[in-house]
Amino acid sequence: MLHVRSIWNGAISFGLVSIPIKLVNATESHSISFRQVHLDDGGRIRYRKYCEAEDREVTTGEIGKAYEDADGTLIPITDEDLAQLPIPTARTIEIVAFVPADRIDPLQMDTAYYLSANGVPAAKPYTLLREALKRSQKVAIAKFALRGRERLGMLRVVDDVIAMHGLLWPDEIRAPQDVAPDTSVTVRDKELDLADALMDTLGEVDLADLHDDYREALEELIAAKASGVEAPAARTGEKTGGKVLDLMAALEKSVREAKESRGEGEETGEAAEVTRLPARTAARKSARTAPKEVGGKKSTAKKTAAKKATAKKATRATTATTAKKPASKSTAQAATKKTAAKKTAAAKKTAGAKNTSPRKRTSA
């Protein structure tokens, strides 16, 4: 903390306890700034401080402050005038109350600072205040003066450091009048259920994983131009703005896309939208147009078809044979009956002949 340049030195007033501290910026801007140049020759464009009354350029030492009244009158204000103002917090962060953190509206949050203990004697009271804030789970509301004006601040603990957030005064927060929709809208329970499902599907995020895509693209552009190479192609997202025509459809599609991005399947009973995969389509096309080869897909298909045809013929032949069998059996039975009848007739004839012979002998 000590290697960072402090922007303000003073003390925290905690009742009768005074804690010498240094004020250090807790945030930094990574935005890329540009210079104005002359398009014809690339020369820098600078602003000069010019006096309208004397029609000439003036130096910084010749410049003071003035307040412009409603009618345009300028009222000079000197540094001595400002120094004589009765500001008790000129070099002091004066704690006025301790309140629960949820009492502070995020709309009031302004610039953040770290408070560093200034010197060894400040370590003990600094640690005392830090631990008291931790145990109470409250934040301290304080008043302090910075850059010529008195401000409101909130002290809280970040790791093992006391941080201070500048707060806007309550009368600096605008009332949200005429901002909400001026028409009466009814939200159905099903729409709320889908919104809840979308919130649950999107889940949480580690803020440390978020970064400025625009700044990264701008850095790539500057690096490419500095190296004399072609600038990278613009990265455009698929999402486009526009009027939402069907809220339910938009919610359902958002939930479905969020689940797909997380690798989750659709678990609802509704019919899913099936899209044919390009790889399978290509494979089928290649199978159709593949040349005839020994052992190839086409030859195999023909062999399979031939086997099926042979099997069909065999089935037909079996069926025909089975159909003929009853007729053959009937013919055989008829032939057997005829043979039996012939044998019976022959036997009767033989028996008749035997009976006739002895009678002839006796008469003789």
Coordinates of C-alpha atoms in Angstrom, one line a residue:
M1 CA 0.0 0.0 0.0
L2 CA 2.8 2.4 0.8
H3 CA 4.3 2.3 -2.7
V4 CA 1.1 3.8 -4.1
R5 CA 1.1 7.6 -4.0
S6 CA -1.4 9.0 -1.5
I7 CA -3.8 11.7 -2.7
W8 CA -4.7 13.0 0.8
N9 CA -3.3 12.9 4.3
G10 CA -5.3 13.3 7.4
A11 CA -6.9 11.4 10.3
I12 CA -10.0 9.4 11.1
S13 CA -11.9 10.9 14.0
F14 CA -13.5 8.0 15.9
G15 CA -15.0 9.7 19.0
L16 CA -11.9 10.8 21.0
V17 CA -9.7 8.5 19.0
S18 CA -7.7 9.9 16.2
I19 CA -6.1 7.6 13.6
P20 CA -3.6 9.2 11.2
I21 CA -4.2 7.8 7.7
K22 CA -3.3 8.2 4.0
L23 CA -5.9 8.2 1.3
V24 CA -5.1 6.1 -1.7
N25 CA -7.2 5.5 -4.9
A26 CA -8.7 2.0 -4.8
T27 CA -9.6 1.9 -8.5
E28 CA -7.9 2.7 -11.7
S29 CA -9.2 3.3 -15.2
H30 CA -7.9 1.1 -18.1
S31 CA -9.8 3.0 -20.8
I32 CA -7.8 4.0 -23.8
S33 CA -7.7 7.7 -24.5
F34 CA -7.0 9.5 -27.8
R35 CA -5.3 12.8 -28.8
Q36 CA -6.8 15.2 -31.3
V37 CA -4.6 15.6 -34.4
H38 CA -4.7 17.6 -37.6
L39 CA -5.9 15.3 -40.4
D40 CA -3.7 17.0 -43.0
D41 CA -0.3 16.6 -41.3
G42 CA -0.9 14.7 -38.1
G43 CA 0.0 17.6 -35.9
R44 CA -1.3 17.7 -32.3
I45 CA -4.3 19.9 -31.6
R46 CA -3.9 21.7 -28.2
Y47 CA -6.2 24.0 -26.4
R48 CA -4.8 27.4 -25.4
K49 CA -6.1 29.4 -22.4
Y50 CA -7.2 32.7 -23.9
C51 CA -8.5 35.8 -22.3
E52 CA -11.5 37.2 -24.1
A53 CA -11.1 40.7 -22.5
E54 CA -7.5 41.3 -23.5
D55 CA -7.6 39.0 -26.6
R56 CA -4.4 37.2 -25.7
E57 CA -3.1 33.9 -24.3
V58 CA -2.5 33.8 -20.6
T59 CA -0.4 31.6 -18.3
T60 CA -1.6 29.3 -15.5
G61 CA -0.5 31.8 -12.8
E62 CA -2.8 34.4 -14.2
I63 CA -5.9 32.2 -13.9
G64 CA -8.2 32.3 -10.8
K65 CA -11.8 31.1 -9.9
A66 CA -15.1 32.8 -10.3
Y67 CA -18.8 31.8 -9.8
E68 CA -21.1 32.6 -12.7
D69 CA -24.4 33.9 -11.5
A70 CA -27.7 33.2 -13.3
D71 CA -27.6 36.4 -15.2
G72 CA -24.0 35.7 -16.4
T73 CA -22.2 37.9 -13.8
L74 CA -18.9 36.4 -12.7
I75 CA -18.2 36.6 -8.9
P76 CA -14.5 36.1 -8.1
I77 CA -13.6 33.5 -5.4
T78 CA -10.0 33.4 -4.2
D79 CA -8.1 30.5 -2.5
E80 CA -8.0 32.6 0.7
D81 CA -11.8 32.8 0.6
L82 CA -12.0 29.1 0.4
A83 CA -9.5 28.5 3.1
Q84 CA -11.4 30.6 5.6
L85 CA -14.6 28.6 5.2
P86 CA -15.6 26.8 8.5
I87 CA -15.1 23.2 7.3
P88 CA -14.3 21.0 10.4
T89 CA -13.5 18.1 8.1
A90 CA -10.7 19.9 6.2
R91 CA -8.2 17.2 7.2
T92 CA -10.4 14.8 9.1
I93 CA -12.6 11.9 8.2
E94 CA -15.3 12.4 10.9
I95 CA -17.3 9.3 11.6
V96 CA -20.9 10.3 12.5
A97 CA -22.7 7.0 12.7
F98 CA -22.6 3.2 12.3
V99 CA -25.4 1.6 10.3
P100 CA -26.2 -1.7 8.6
A101 CA -24.7 -2.0 5.2
D102 CA -28.1 -2.6 3.5
R103 CA -29.1 0.9 4.6
I104 CA -26.8 2.4 1.9
D105 CA -28.5 2.7 -1.5
P106 CA -26.0 1.6 -4.3
L107 CA -27.1 4.7 -6.2
Q108 CA -25.2 6.8 -3.7
M109 CA -21.9 4.9 -4.3
D110 CA -19.1 7.0 -5.8
T111 CA -15.3 6.8 -6.0
A112 CA -13.6 4.2 -3.7
Y113 CA -10.5 4.7 -1.7
Y114 CA -8.2 2.7 0.6
L115 CA -7.3 4.1 4.0
S116 CA -3.7 3.3 5.0
A117 CA -2.4 3.7 8.5
N118 CA 0.1 6.6 8.5
G119 CA 3.0 5.5 10.7
V120 CA 3.6 2.9 13.5
P121 CA 1.5 4.7 16.2
A122 CA -1.6 4.5 13.9
A123 CA -1.4 0.7 13.7
K124 CA -3.2 0.0 17.0
P125 CA -6.2 2.3 16.6
Y126 CA -6.5 1.4 12.9
T127 CA -6.7 -2.3 13.8
L128 CA -9.2 -1.5 16.6
L129 CA -11.6 0.3 14.2
R130 CA -11.2 -2.4 11.6
E131 CA -12.0 -5.3 14.0
A132 CA -14.9 -3.3 15.5
L133 CA -16.4 -2.9 12.0
K134 CA -16.0 -6.6 11.3
R135 CA -17.6 -7.8 14.5
S136 CA -20.5 -5.3 14.3
Q137 CA -21.1 -6.2 10.6
K138 CA -21.9 -2.5 10.1
V139 CA -20.4 0.3 8.1
A140 CA -19.3 3.8 9.3
I141 CA -20.9 6.9 7.8
A142 CA -18.4 9.8 7.8
K143 CA -17.9 13.3 6.4
F144 CA -14.6 14.5 4.9
A145 CA -13.3 17.3 2.7
L146 CA -11.5 16.6 -0.6
R147 CA -10.7 18.9 -3.5
G148 CA -12.3 21.9 -2.1
R149 CA -15.6 20.5 -1.0
E150 CA -17.1 18.5 1.8
R151 CA -18.2 15.0 1.0
L152 CA -20.1 12.0 2.5
G153 CA -18.3 8.7 2.8
M154 CA -18.9 5.1 3.9
L155 CA -16.2 3.1 5.7
R156 CA -16.1 -0.7 5.4
V157 CA -13.6 -3.6 5.7
V158 CA -12.0 -5.2 2.6
D159 CA -9.8 -8.1 3.6
D160 CA -7.6 -6.4 6.3
V161 CA -7.9 -2.9 5.0
I162 CA -10.4 -0.1 5.8
A163 CA -11.9 1.1 2.5
M164 CA -13.9 4.3 2.0
H165 CA -16.6 4.8 -0.6
G166 CA -17.5 8.4 -1.5
L167 CA -21.2 8.8 -1.3
L168 CA -23.4 11.3 -3.1
W169 CA -25.5 13.5 -0.8
P170 CA -29.2 12.4 -0.6
D171 CA -30.3 15.5 -2.5
E172 CA -28.0 14.6 -5.4
I173 CA -30.0 11.5 -6.2
R174 CA -32.7 12.1 -8.7
A175 CA -36.2 10.7 -8.1
P176 CA -37.1 8.1 -10.7
Q177 CA -40.1 10.0 -12.0
D178 CA -41.4 9.4 -15.5
V179 CA -38.8 6.6 -16.0
A180 CA -41.0 3.5 -15.4
P181 CA -43.4 2.4 -18.2
D182 CA -46.5 4.7 -18.2
T183 CA -48.8 2.0 -19.4
S184 CA -50.5 -0.7 -17.3
V185 CA -49.0 -4.1 -18.1
T186 CA -50.0 -7.5 -16.6
V187 CA -47.4 -10.1 -16.3
R188 CA -48.7 -13.7 -16.3
D189 CA -47.4 -16.4 -13.9
K190 CA -46.1 -18.5 -16.8
E191 CA -44.0 -15.6 -18.0
L192 CA -42.6 -15.1 -14.5
D193 CA -41.9 -18.9 -14.3
L194 CA -39.9 -18.7 -17.5
A195 CA -38.0 -15.7 -16.3
D196 CA -37.2 -17.5 -13.1
A197 CA -36.0 -20.5 -15.2
L198 CA -33.8 -18.3 -17.3
M199 CA -32.3 -16.7 -14.2
D200 CA -31.6 -20.2 -12.7
T201 CA -30.1 -21.5 -15.9
L202 CA -27.8 -18.5 -16.3
G203 CA -26.7 -19.0 -12.7
E204 CA -23.9 -17.0 -11.1
V205 CA -20.7 -15.7 -12.4
D206 CA -17.3 -14.9 -11.0
L207 CA -16.8 -11.2 -11.6
A208 CA -13.1 -11.8 -11.9
D209 CA -13.7 -13.7 -15.1
L210 CA -15.4 -10.7 -16.8
H211 CA -13.3 -8.4 -19.0
D212 CA -13.6 -5.5 -21.4
D213 CA -13.9 -7.0 -24.9
Y214 CA -14.0 -3.6 -26.5
R215 CA -10.7 -2.5 -24.9
E216 CA -9.0 -5.7 -26.0
A217 CA -10.2 -5.3 -29.6
L218 CA -9.0 -1.6 -29.5
E219 CA -5.6 -2.7 -28.3
E220 CA -5.3 -5.2 -31.1
L221 CA -6.3 -2.6 -33.6
I222 CA -3.6 -0.1 -32.3
A223 CA -0.9 -2.8 -32.2
A224 CA -1.7 -3.8 -35.8
K225 CA -1.6 -0.3 -37.1
A226 CA 1.7 0.4 -35.2
S227 CA 3.2 -2.7 -36.8
G228 CA 1.9 -1.8 -40.3
V229 CA -0.1 -5.0 -40.6
E230 CA -3.7 -5.4 -41.6
A231 CA -6.2 -4.7 -38.8
P232 CA -8.0 -7.8 -37.4
A233 CA -11.5 -8.4 -38.6
A234 CA -14.3 -7.0 -36.5
R235 CA -15.8 -9.5 -34.1
T236 CA -19.5 -9.1 -34.2
G237 CA -21.9 -11.0 -32.0
E238 CA -25.0 -12.9 -33.3
K239 CA -27.4 -11.0 -31.0
T240 CA -29.1 -8.1 -32.5
G241 CA -31.4 -5.6 -30.8
G242 CA -34.9 -5.1 -31.9
K243 CA -38.5 -5.1 -30.8
V244 CA -39.7 -8.2 -28.9
L245 CA -42.8 -9.4 -30.7
D246 CA -43.4 -12.6 -28.7
L247 CA -42.2 -12.4 -25.1
M248 CA -43.0 -16.1 -24.3
A249 CA -41.2 -17.3 -27.4
A250 CA -38.2 -15.1 -26.6
L251 CA -38.1 -16.4 -23.0
E252 CA -38.4 -20.1 -24.1
K253 CA -35.7 -19.7 -26.7
S254 CA -33.4 -17.9 -24.1
V255 CA -33.9 -20.8 -21.6
R256 CA -33.2 -23.4 -24.3
E257 CA -30.0 -21.6 -25.6
A258 CA -28.8 -21.1 -22.0
K259 CA -29.2 -24.8 -21.3
E260 CA -27.5 -25.8 -24.5
S261 CA -24.6 -23.5 -23.8
R262 CA -24.2 -25.3 -20.4
G263 CA -24.5 -28.7 -22.1
E264 CA -27.8 -29.5 -20.4
G265 CA -30.6 -31.4 -22.2
E266 CA -34.2 -30.3 -22.6
E267 CA -36.0 -31.9 -19.7
T268 CA -39.5 -30.7 -20.4
G269 CA -42.2 -32.8 -22.0
E270 CA -42.5 -30.6 -25.1
A271 CA -41.4 -31.8 -28.4
A272 CA -37.8 -31.0 -29.1
E273 CA -36.6 -29.3 -32.3
V274 CA -34.4 -31.8 -34.2
T275 CA -31.8 -30.5 -36.6
R276 CA -30.0 -33.0 -38.9
L277 CA -26.2 -33.0 -38.3
P278 CA -24.2 -31.9 -41.4
A279 CA -21.7 -34.7 -40.9
R280 CA -24.3 -37.4 -41.2
T281 CA -25.9 -35.8 -44.2
A282 CA -22.5 -35.7 -45.9
A283 CA -21.8 -39.3 -45.1
R284 CA -25.1 -40.5 -46.6
K285 CA -24.4 -38.5 -49.8
S286 CA -20.9 -40.0 -50.1
A287 CA -22.4 -43.5 -49.6
R288 CA -24.8 -42.9 -52.5
T289 CA -22.1 -41.6 -54.9
A290 CA -19.4 -44.0 -53.8
P291 CA -17.8 -46.0 -56.8
K292 CA -18.5 -49.8 -57.1
E293 CA -15.7 -51.7 -55.3
V294 CA -15.1 -55.3 -54.2
G295 CA -16.1 -55.2 -50.6
G296 CA -17.5 -51.7 -50.9
K297 CA -20.7 -50.5 -49.5
K298 CA -22.5 -50.8 -52.9
S299 CA -21.3 -54.4 -53.5
T300 CA -22.2 -55.4 -50.1
A301 CA -25.7 -53.9 -50.6
K302 CA -26.1 -55.9 -53.8
K303 CA -25.0 -59.1 -52.2
T304 CA -27.5 -58.5 -49.4
A305 CA -30.2 -57.8 -51.9
A306 CA -29.4 -61.1 -53.8
K307 CA -29.5 -63.1 -50.6
K308 CA -32.9 -61.6 -49.8
A309 CA -34.2 -62.5 -53.3
T310 CA -32.9 -66.1 -53.0
A311 CA -34.5 -66.4 -49.6
K312 CA -37.8 -65.2 -51.1
K313 CA -37.6 -67.7 -53.9
A314 CA -36.9 -70.6 -51.5
T315 CA -39.8 -69.5 -49.4
R316 CA -42.1 -69.5 -52.4
A317 CA -41.0 -73.0 -53.5
T318 CA -41.5 -74.4 -50.0
T319 CA -44.9 -72.9 -49.9
A320 CA -45.8 -74.4 -53.3
T321 CA -44.6 -77.8 -52.2
T322 CA -46.5 -77.7 -49.0
A323 CA -49.6 -76.8 -51.0
K324 CA -49.2 -79.8 -53.3
K325 CA -48.7 -82.4 -50.5
P326 CA -52.4 -82.8 -49.6
A327 CA -53.2 -83.6 -53.3
S328 CA -50.5 -86.3 -53.5
K329 CA -51.8 -87.9 -50.4
S330 CA -55.3 -88.1 -51.7
T331 CA -54.1 -89.8 -54.9
A332 CA -52.1 -92.4 -53.0
Q333 CA -55.2 -93.2 -50.9
A334 CA -57.3 -93.7 -54.0
A335 CA -54.7 -96.0 -55.6
T336 CA -54.6 -98.1 -52.4
K337 CA -58.4 -98.5 -52.4
K338 CA -58.4 -99.6 -56.0
T339 CA -55.7 -102.2 -55.3
A340 CA -57.6 -103.5 -52.3
A341 CA -60.8 -103.8 -54.4
K342 CA -58.9 -105.8 -57.1
K343 CA -57.5 -108.2 -54.5
T344 CA -60.9 -108.8 -53.0
A345 CA -62.4 -109.5 -56.4
A346 CA -59.6 -112.0 -57.2
A347 CA -60.0 -113.7 -53.9
K348 CA -63.8 -114.2 -54.4
K349 CA -63.2 -115.6 -57.9
T350 CA -60.6 -118.1 -56.6
A351 CA -63.0 -119.2 -53.8
G352 CA -65.8 -119.8 -56.4
A353 CA -63.6 -121.9 -58.6
K354 CA -62.6 -124.2 -55.7
N355 CA -66.2 -124.9 -54.7
T356 CA -67.2 -125.9 -58.2
S357 CA -64.4 -128.6 -58.9
P358 CA -65.3 -131.3 -56.3
R359 CA -68.9 -131.3 -57.3
K360 CA -67.9 -132.3 -60.8
R361 CA -65.7 -135.1 -59.6
T362 CA -68.5 -136.6 -57.5
S363 CA -71.0 -136.7 -60.4
A364 CA -68.5 -138.4 -62.6

